[in-house]
Tab-separated table of C-alpha atoms and ligand atoms in Angstrom:
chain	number	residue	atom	x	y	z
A	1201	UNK	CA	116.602	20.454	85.474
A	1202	UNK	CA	113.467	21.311	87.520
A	1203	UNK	CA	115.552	21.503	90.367
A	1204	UNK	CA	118.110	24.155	89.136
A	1205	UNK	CA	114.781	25.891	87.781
A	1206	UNK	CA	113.413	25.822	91.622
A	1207	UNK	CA	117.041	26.495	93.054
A	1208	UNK	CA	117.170	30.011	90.990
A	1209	UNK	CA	113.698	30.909	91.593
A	1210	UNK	CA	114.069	30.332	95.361
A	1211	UNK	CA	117.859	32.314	95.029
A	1212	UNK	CA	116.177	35.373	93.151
A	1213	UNK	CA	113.610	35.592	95.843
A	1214	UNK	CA	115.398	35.286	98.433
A	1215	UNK	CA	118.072	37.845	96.817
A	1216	UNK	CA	115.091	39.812	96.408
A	1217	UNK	CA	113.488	39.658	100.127
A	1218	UNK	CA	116.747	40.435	100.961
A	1219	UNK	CA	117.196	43.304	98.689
A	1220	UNK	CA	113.407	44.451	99.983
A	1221	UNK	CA	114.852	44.097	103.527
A	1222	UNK	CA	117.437	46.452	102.674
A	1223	UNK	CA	115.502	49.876	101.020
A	1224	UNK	CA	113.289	49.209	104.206
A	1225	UNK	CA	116.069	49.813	106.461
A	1226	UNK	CA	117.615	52.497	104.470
A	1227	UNK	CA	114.002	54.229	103.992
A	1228	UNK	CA	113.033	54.141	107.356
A	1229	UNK	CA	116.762	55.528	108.217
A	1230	UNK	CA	116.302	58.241	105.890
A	1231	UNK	CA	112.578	58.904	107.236
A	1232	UNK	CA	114.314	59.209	110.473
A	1233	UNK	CA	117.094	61.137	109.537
A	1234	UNK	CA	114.132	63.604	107.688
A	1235	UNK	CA	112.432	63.641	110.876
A	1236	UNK	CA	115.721	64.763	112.681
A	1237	UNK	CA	115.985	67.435	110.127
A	1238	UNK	CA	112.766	68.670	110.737
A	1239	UNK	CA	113.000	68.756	114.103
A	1240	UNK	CA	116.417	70.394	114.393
A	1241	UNK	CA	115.076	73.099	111.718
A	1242	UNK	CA	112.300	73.593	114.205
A	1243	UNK	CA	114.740	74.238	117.279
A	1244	UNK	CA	116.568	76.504	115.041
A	1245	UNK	CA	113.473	78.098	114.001
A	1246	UNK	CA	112.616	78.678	117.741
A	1247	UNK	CA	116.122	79.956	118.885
A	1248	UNK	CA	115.583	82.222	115.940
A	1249	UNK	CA	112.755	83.969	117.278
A	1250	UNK	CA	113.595	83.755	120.484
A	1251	UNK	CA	116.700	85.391	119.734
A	1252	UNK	CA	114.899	88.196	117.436
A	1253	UNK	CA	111.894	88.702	120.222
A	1254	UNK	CA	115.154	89.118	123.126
A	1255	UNK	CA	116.615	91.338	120.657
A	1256	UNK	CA	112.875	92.990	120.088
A	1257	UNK	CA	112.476	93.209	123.692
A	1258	UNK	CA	115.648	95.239	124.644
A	1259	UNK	CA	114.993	97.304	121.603
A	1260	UNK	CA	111.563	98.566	123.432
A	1261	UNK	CA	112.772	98.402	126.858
A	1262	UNK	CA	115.650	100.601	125.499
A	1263	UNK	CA	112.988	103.028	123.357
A	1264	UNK	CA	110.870	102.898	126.695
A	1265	UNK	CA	113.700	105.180	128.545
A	1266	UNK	CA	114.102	108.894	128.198
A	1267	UNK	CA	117.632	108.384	128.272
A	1268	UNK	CA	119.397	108.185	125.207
A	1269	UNK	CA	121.525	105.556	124.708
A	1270	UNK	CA	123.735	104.469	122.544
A	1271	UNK	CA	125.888	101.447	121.916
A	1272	UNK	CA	129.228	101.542	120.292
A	1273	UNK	CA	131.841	99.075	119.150
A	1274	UNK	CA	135.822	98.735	119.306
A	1275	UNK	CA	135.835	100.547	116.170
A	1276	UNK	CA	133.705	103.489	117.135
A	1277	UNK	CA	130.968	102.517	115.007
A	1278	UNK	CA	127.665	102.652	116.223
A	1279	UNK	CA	126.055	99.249	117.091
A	1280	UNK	CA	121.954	100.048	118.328
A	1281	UNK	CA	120.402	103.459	119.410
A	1282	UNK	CA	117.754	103.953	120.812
A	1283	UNK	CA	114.729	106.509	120.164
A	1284	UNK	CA	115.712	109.204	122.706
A	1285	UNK	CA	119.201	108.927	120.749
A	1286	UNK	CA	117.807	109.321	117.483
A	1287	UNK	CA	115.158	112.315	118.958
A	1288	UNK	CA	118.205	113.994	120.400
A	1289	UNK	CA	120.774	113.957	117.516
A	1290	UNK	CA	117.893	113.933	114.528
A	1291	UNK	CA	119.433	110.297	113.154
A	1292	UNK	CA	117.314	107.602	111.875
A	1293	UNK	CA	117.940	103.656	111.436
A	1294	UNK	CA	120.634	104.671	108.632
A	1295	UNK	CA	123.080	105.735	111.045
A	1296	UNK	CA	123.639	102.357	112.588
A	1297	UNK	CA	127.251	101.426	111.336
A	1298	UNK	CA	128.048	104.986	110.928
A	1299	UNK	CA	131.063	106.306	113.209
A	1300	UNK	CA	130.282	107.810	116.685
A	1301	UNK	CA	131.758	111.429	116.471
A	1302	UNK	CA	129.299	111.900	112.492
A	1303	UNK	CA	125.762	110.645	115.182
A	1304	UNK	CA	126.899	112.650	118.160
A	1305	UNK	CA	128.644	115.358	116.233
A	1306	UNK	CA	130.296	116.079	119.937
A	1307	UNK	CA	134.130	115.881	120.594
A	1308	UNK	CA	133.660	115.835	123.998
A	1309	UNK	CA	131.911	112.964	123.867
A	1310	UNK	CA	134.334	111.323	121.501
A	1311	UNK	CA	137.070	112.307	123.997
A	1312	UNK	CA	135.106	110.547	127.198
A	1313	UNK	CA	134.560	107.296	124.449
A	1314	UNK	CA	138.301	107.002	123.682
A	1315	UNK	CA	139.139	107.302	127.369
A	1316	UNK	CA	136.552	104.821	127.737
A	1317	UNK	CA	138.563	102.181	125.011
A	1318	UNK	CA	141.652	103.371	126.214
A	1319	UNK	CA	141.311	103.751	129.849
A	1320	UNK	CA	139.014	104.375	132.376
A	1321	UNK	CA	136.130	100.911	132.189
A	1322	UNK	CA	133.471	103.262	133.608
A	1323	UNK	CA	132.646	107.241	133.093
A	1324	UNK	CA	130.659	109.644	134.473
A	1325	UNK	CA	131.120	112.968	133.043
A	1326	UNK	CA	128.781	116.463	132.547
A	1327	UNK	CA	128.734	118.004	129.572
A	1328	UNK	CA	126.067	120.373	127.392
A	1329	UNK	CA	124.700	119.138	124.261
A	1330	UNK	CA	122.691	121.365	122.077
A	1331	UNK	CA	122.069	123.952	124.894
A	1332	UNK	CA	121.164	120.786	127.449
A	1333	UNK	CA	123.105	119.708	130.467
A	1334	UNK	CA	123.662	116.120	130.524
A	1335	UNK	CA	125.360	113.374	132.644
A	1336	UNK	CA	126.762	111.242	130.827
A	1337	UNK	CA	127.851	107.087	131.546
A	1338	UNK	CA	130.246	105.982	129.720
A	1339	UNK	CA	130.204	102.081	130.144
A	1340	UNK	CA	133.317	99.573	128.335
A	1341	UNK	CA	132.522	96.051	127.719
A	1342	UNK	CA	135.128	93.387	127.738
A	1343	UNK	CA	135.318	89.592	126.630
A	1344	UNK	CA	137.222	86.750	127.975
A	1345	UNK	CA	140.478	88.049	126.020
A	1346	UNK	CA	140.250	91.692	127.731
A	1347	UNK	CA	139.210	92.855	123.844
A	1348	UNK	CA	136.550	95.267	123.881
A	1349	UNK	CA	133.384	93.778	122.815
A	1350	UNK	CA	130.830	97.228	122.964
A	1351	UNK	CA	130.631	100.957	124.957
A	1352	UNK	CA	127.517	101.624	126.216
A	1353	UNK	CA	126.979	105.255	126.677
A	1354	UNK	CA	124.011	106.501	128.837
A	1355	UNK	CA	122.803	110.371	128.560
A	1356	UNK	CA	120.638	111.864	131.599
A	1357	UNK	CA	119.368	115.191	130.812
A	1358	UNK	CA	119.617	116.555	134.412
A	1359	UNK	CA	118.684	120.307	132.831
A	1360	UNK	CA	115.351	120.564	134.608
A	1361	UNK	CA	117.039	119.320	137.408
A	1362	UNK	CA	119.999	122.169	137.675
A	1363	UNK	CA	117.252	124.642	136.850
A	1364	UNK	CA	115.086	123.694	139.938
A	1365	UNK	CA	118.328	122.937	142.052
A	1366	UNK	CA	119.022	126.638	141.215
A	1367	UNK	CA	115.440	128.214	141.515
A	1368	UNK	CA	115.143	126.688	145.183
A	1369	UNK	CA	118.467	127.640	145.894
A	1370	UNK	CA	117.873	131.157	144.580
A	1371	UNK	CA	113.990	131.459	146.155
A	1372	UNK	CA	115.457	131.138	149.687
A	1373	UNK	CA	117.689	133.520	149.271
A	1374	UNK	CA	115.023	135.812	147.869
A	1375	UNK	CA	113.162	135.140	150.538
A	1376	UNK	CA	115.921	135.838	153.105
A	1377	UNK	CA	116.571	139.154	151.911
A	1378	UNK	CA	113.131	140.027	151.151
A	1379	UNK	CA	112.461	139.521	154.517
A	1380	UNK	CA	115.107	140.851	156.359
A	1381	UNK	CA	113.859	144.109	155.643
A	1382	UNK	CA	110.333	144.265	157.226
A	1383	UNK	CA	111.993	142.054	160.015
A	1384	UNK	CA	114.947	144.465	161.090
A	1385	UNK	CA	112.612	148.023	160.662
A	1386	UNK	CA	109.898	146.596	162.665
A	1387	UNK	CA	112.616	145.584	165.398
A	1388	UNK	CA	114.232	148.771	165.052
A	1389	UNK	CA	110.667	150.867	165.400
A	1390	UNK	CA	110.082	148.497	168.892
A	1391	UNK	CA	113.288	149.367	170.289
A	1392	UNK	CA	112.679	152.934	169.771
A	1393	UNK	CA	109.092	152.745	171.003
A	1394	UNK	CA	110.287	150.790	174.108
A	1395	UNK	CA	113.207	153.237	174.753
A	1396	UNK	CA	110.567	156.566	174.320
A	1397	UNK	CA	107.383	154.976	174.645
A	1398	UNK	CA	104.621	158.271	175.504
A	1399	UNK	CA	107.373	160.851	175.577
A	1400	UNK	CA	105.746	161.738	171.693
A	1401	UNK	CA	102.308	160.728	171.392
A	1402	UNK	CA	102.437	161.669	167.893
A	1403	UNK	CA	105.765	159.882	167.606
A	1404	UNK	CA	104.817	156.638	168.692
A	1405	UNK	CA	101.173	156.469	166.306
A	1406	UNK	CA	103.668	156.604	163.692
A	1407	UNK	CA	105.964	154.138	164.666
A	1408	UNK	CA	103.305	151.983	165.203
A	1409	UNK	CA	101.336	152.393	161.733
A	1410	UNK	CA	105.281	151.395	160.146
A	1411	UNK	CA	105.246	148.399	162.463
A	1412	UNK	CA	101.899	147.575	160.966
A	1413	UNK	CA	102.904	148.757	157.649
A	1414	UNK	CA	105.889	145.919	157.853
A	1415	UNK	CA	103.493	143.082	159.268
A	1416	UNK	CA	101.516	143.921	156.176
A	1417	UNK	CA	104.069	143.323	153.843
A	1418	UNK	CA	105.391	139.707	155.517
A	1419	UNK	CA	101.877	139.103	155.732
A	1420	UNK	CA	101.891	139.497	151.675
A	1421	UNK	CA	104.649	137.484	151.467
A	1422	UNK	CA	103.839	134.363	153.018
A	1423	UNK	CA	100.755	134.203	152.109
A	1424	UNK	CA	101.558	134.467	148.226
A	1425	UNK	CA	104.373	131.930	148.877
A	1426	UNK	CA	101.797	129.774	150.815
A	1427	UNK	CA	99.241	130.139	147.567
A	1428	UNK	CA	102.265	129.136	145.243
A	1429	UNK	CA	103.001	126.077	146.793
A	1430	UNK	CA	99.136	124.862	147.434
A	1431	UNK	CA	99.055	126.284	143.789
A	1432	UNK	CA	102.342	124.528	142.001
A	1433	UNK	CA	101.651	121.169	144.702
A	1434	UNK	CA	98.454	121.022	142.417
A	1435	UNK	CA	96.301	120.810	145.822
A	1436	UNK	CA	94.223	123.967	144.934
A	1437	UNK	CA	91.431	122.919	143.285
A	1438	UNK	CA	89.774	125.095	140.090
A	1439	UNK	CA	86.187	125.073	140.671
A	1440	UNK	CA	85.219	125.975	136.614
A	1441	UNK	CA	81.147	127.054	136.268
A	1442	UNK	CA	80.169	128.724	133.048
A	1443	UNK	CA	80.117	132.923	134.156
A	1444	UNK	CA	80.114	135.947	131.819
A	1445	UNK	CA	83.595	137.727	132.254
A	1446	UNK	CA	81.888	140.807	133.047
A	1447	UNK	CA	81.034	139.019	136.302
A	1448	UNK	CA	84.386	138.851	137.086
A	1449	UNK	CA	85.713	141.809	136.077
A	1450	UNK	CA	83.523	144.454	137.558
A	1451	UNK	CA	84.093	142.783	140.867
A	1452	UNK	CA	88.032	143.397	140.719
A	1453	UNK	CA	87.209	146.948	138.924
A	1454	UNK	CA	85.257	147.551	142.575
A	1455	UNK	CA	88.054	146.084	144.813
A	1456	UNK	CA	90.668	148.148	142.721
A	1457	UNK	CA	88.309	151.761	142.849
A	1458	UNK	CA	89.974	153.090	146.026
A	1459	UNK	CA	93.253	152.755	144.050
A	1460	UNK	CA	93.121	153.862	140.992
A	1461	UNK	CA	91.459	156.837	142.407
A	1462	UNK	CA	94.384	157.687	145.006
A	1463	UNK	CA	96.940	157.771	142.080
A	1464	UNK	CA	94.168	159.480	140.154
A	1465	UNK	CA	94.386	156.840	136.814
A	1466	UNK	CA	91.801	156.500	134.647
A	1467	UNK	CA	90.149	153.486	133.640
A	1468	UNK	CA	88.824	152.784	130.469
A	1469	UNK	CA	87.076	149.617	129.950
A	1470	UNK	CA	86.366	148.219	126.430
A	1471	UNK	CA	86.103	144.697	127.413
A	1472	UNK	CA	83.469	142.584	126.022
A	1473	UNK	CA	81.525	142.326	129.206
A	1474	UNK	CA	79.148	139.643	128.270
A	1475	UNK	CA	80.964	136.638	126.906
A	1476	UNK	CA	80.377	133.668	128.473
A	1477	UNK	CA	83.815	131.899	129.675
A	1478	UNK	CA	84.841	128.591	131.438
A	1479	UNK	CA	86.415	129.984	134.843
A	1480	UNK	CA	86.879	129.577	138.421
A	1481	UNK	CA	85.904	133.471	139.048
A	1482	UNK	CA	87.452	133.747	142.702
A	1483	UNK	CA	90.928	132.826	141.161
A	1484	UNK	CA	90.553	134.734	137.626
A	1485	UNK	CA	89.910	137.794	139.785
A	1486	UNK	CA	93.472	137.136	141.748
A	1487	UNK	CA	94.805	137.101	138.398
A	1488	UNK	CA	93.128	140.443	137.219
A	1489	UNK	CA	94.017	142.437	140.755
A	1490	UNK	CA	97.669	141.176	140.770
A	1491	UNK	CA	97.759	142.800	136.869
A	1492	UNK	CA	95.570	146.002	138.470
A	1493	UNK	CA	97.737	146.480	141.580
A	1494	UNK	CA	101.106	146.254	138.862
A	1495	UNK	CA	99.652	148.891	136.987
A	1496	UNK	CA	98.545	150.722	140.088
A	1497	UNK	CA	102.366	150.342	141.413
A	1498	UNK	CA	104.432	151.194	138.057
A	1499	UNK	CA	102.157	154.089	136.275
A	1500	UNK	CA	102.242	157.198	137.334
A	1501	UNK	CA	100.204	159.891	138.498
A	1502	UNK	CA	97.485	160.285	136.108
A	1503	UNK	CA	98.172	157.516	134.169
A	1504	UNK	CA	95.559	155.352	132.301
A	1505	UNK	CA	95.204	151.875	132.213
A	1506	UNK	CA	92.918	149.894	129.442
A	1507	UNK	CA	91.208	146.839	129.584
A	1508	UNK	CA	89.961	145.523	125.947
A	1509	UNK	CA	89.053	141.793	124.944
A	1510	UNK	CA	89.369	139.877	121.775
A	1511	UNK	CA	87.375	136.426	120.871
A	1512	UNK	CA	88.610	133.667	118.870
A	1513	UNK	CA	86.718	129.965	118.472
A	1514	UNK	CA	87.565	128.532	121.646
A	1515	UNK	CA	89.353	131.570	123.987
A	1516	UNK	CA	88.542	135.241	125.439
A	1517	UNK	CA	91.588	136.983	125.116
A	1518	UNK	CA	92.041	140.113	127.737
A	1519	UNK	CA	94.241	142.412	127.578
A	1520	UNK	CA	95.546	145.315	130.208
A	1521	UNK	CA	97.522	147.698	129.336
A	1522	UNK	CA	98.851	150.838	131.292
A	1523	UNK	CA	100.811	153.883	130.589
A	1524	UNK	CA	103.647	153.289	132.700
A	1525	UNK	CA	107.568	152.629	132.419
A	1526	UNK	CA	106.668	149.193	130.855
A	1527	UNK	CA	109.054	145.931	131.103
A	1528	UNK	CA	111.538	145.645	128.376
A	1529	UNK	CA	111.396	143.531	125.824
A	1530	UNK	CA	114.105	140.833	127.292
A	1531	UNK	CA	112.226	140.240	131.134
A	1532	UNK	CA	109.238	139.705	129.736
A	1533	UNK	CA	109.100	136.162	130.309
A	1534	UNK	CA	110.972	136.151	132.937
A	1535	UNK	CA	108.115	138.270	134.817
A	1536	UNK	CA	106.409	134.965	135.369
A	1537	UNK	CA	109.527	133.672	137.525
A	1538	UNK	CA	109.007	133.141	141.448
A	1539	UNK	CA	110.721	136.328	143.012
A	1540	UNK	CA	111.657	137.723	139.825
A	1541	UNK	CA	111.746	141.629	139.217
A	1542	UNK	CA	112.648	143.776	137.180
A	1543	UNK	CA	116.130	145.848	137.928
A	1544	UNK	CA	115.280	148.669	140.319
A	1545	UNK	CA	111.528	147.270	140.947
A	1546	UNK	CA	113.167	145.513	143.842
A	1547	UNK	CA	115.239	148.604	145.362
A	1548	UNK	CA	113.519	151.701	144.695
A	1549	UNK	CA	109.992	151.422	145.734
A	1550	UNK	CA	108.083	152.647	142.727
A	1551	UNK	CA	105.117	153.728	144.977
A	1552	UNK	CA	104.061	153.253	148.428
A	1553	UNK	CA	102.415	149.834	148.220
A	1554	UNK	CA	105.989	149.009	148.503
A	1555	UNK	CA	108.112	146.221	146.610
A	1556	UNK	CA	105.935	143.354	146.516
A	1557	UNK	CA	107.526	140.096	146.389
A	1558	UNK	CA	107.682	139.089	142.938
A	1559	UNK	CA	105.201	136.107	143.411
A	1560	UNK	CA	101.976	137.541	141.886
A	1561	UNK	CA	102.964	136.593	138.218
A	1562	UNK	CA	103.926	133.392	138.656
A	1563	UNK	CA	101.032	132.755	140.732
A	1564	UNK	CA	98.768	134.581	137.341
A	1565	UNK	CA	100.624	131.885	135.406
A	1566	UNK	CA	99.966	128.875	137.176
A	1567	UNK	CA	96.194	130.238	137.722
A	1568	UNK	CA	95.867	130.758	133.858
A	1569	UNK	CA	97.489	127.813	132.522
A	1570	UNK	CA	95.188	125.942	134.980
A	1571	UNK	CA	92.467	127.351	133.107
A	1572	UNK	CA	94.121	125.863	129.363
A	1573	UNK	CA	94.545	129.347	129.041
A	1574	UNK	CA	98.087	131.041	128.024
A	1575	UNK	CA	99.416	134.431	129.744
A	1576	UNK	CA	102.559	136.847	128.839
A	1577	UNK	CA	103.062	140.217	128.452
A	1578	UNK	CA	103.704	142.591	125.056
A	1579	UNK	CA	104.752	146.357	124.893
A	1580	UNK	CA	102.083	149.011	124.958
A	1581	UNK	CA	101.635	151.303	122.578
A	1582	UNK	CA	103.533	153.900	122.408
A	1583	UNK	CA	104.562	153.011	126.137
A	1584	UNK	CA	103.861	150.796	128.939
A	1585	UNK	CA	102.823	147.518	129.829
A	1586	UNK	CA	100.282	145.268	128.128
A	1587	UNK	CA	99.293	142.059	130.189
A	1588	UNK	CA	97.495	139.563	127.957
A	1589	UNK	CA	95.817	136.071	129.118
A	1590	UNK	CA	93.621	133.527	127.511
A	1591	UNK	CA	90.512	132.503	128.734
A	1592	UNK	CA	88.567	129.355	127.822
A	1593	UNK	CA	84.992	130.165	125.753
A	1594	UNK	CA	81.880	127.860	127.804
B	2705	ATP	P1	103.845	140.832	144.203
B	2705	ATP	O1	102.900	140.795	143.068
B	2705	ATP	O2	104.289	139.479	144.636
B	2705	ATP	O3	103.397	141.678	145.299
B	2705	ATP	P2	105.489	142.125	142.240
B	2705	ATP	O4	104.364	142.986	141.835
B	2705	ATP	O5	106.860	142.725	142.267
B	2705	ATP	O6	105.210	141.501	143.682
B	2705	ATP	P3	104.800	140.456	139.997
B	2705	ATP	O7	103.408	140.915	140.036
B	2705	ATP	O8	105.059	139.004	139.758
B	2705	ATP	O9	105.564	140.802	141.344
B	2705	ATP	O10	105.593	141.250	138.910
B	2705	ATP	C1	106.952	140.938	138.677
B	2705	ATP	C2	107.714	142.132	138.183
B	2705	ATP	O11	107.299	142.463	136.858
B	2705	ATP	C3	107.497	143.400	138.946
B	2705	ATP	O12	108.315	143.447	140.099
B	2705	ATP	C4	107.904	144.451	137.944
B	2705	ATP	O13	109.310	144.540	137.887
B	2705	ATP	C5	107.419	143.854	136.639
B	2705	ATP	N1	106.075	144.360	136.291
B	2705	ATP	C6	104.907	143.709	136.435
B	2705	ATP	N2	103.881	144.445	135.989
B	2705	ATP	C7	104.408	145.610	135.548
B	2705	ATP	C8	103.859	146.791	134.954
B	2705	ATP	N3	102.556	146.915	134.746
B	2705	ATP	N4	104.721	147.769	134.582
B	2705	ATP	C9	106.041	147.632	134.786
B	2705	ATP	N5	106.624	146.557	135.328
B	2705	ATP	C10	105.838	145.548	135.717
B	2706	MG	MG1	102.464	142.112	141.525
C-alpha cells in the first residue's frame, strides 16, 4: 500500500519535473523569440530613419540648388519639388500629387514631358517661363521592365546669362563703331597734312587741333571703359570718410565754371551745403561732373540747371535738374546701360563736347550703388532732365 503511495508520489513528481522542464524550454524560447522581435523592430526602426534622413537629405540637397526641379511620374503627377520649383510657380507642399500641366501651368513644358514618356529618354529644350529664359532637362527613368518609373525635369534660368551674352556682344560693337570715327578723321586729317604739309599755315593748325580734338575723344573712351571694368571687377576701392556734401560739391561747381559759362547757363544752387554724408568725395564728384557735363551737353544756350537736396533718416538725396530736351519717360532706365544713348544723342552731336560714349551713367550707377545709395532719373518740371541719387547720412 505504502509502496503504490511512494510509486504515485515519485510519478507526480517526476510528471511534474518534467512538466517544469517543459515551460522552461518554451519560456526561454519565447524570451528568445521576444528578443528576436525586438531586435528585428530595432533594424526596422533604423532602416526607417535611415530611409527618412536619405529621403531628408536629397530633399535639402535638392532645396540647396537654384534650379528648380521637379519630379514626375508615369501618370504625370507630380512626385517631389523642390523650393526653387515651388518659388517659381507659387505652389506649396499641396501640390504634390497634383498633375504636371495645373503646377507648371506651361504646355510647352507638358509637350517636352510627353515626348519625354513617349519618346526621346533625355531633353534639352529652351523655352520662356513667366518672362524668364530657361533651359530645360527633361530626364525619363526606366525600371527593369522598360516601364517608366519617374521624369526628372531640371530648369536653368540662363536669363542673366543671354542678357550678358548680349551686352558683351553688343558693347564691342559699340565700341567698334564708336571708334571708327575718331580713328578714320584723324587718319584722314594726316593724309591731308602729309600731302600739303606748310603750303597753309593756317590750314594745317587746324587740322592739327581736329587730330587732337579726336585723340581727346578715344582718350575719353578708354579711359571710361578702363574705369568701368576696374569699377564693375570690384577692384576700385571706395575710400568712405565722413565729409559735408558741400565739400564735394563746390569742388565740381569749380571744375564745371568754365562750362557753364561758355554756354552761358545759370546755376542755381539750393543744396543743403552742410550735411554731413558717408562718401568717397573723389568718386561722388565723378558722379556729379558726368550729371554737370550732361546738362552742359543737352541744354541749351541760356539754359539753367538746379541743384537742390532733400534729407531723410539715413540718406541725402540730390537732385539736378536742367532745362534741356530731357530723356523720355521709357529710356530712363536704360540711361544707366554701358553705351546706351538716347536716339539722335549718338548721331547728331548736341554740342561740341561731342557724343560721349555712353559710359558715364553706368559708371554714376555703379559709383552710387557702391555708396548703398540708389540713382535714376525723373522728368523736370515743366521740361528737362532731373538726375536724382542717394547719398548715405554719417
Ligand atoms: P559719356 O558720359 O560716356 O561721355 P554720354 O554723356 O552720352 O557719354 P551718359 O552720361 O551715360 O553718356 O548718358 C547716357 C545718355 O543719356 C546720353 O547719351 C543722353 O542720351 C542721355 N542723357 C543723359 N543726361 C541727359 C540730360 N541731362 N538731358 C538729356 N539727355 C540726357
Ligand atoms: Mg555723360
Amino acid at each position: 500500500m505504502i509502496d503504490a503511495t511512494a510509486v504515485l508520489v515519485i510519478a507526480l513528481a517526476l510528471a511534474g519535473a518534467i512538466q517544469f522542464l517543459f515551460w522552461q524550454r518554451a519560456r526561454r524560447g519565447q524570451e528568445r523569440l521576444a528578443g528576436r522581435l525586438v531586435t528585428l523592430e530595432r533594424e526596422q526602426r533604423l532602416a526607417k530613419a535611415d530611409a527618412e534622413s536619405a529621403h531628408q537629405e536629397t530633399a535639402q540637397i535638392a532645396d540647396a540648388s537654384y534650379d528648380p526641379i521637379l519630379v514626375v511620374d508615369s501618370e504625370r503627377r507630380i512626385r517631389r519639388l523642390n523650393q526653387a520649383a515651388r518659388d517659381l510657380f507659387g505652389v506649396g507642399e499641396g501640390s504634390l500629387g497634383t498633375s504636371f500641366i495645373a503646377v507648371t501651368r506651361s504646355h510647352e513644358l507638358e509637350g517636352y514631358l510627353t515626348a519625354a514618356l513617349h519618346g526621346e529618354p533625355r531633353l534639352d529644350q529652351q523655352l520662356t517661363l513667366d518672362q524668364f529664359t530657361f533651359r530645360a532637362r527633361i530626364v525619363r527613368h526606366t525600371g527593369n521592365d522598360g516601364a517608366v518609373i519617374r521624369v526628372v525635369v531640371t530648369l536653368n534660368n540662363v536669363t542673366e546669362l543671354i542678357r550678358l551674352t548680349r551686352a558683351r556682344r553688343d558693347m564691342v560693337a559699340n565700341f567698334s563703331h564708336d571708334m571708327r570715327t575718331p580713328i578714320s578723321s584723324i587718319r584722314l586729317l594726316v593724309e591731308m597734312l602729309r600731302q600739303n604739309l606748310g603750303k597753309n599755315p593756317q590750314g594745317d593748325q587746324t587740322k592739327l587741333a581736329k587730330i587732337a580734338s579726336a585723340t581727346d575723344s578715344l582718350q575719353h573712351m578708354m579711359q571710361e571703359l578702363l574705369d568701368l571694368s576696374t569699377i564693375e571687377s570690384g577692384r576700385a576701392i571706395m575710400r568712405m570718410v565722413e565729409t559735408t556734401f558741400g565739400d564735394i560739391l563746390s569742388r565740381s561747381l569749380e571744375m564745371m565754371e568754365a562750362q557753364f559759362e561758355e554756354k552761358g547757363l545759370t546755376v542755381i544752387n539750393e543744396a543743403a551745403m552742410d550735411v554731413r554724408v558717408l562718401a568717397d568725395p573723389d568718386q561722388v564728384r565723378r558722379v556729379i561732373n558726368n550729371i554737370f557735363h550732361n546738362a552742359v551737353k543737352f541744354t541749351p544756350k541760356k539754359g539753367e540747371i538746379v541743384i537742390s537736396t532733400a534729407q531723410t533718416t539715413s540718406h541725402l538725396a540730390v537732385c539736378i535738374k536742367d532745362s534741356g530736351p530731357g530723356i523720355p519717360p521709357f529710356e530712363r532706365t536704360r540711361v544707366f546701360e554701358r553705351f546706351y544713348q538716347v536716339d539722335g544723342t549718338r548721331s547728331g552731336a548736341a554740342d561740341s563736347r561731342g557724343r560721349g560714349t555712353g559710359l558715364g551713367l553706368a559708371i554714376g550707377k555703379h559709383i552710387i550703388e557702391a555708396h548703398g545709395g540708389r540713382i535714376w532719373v525723373e522728368g523736370g518740371i515743366p521740361s528737362g532732365a532731373c538726375l536724382l541719387f542717394t547719398l548715405p547720412l554719417a
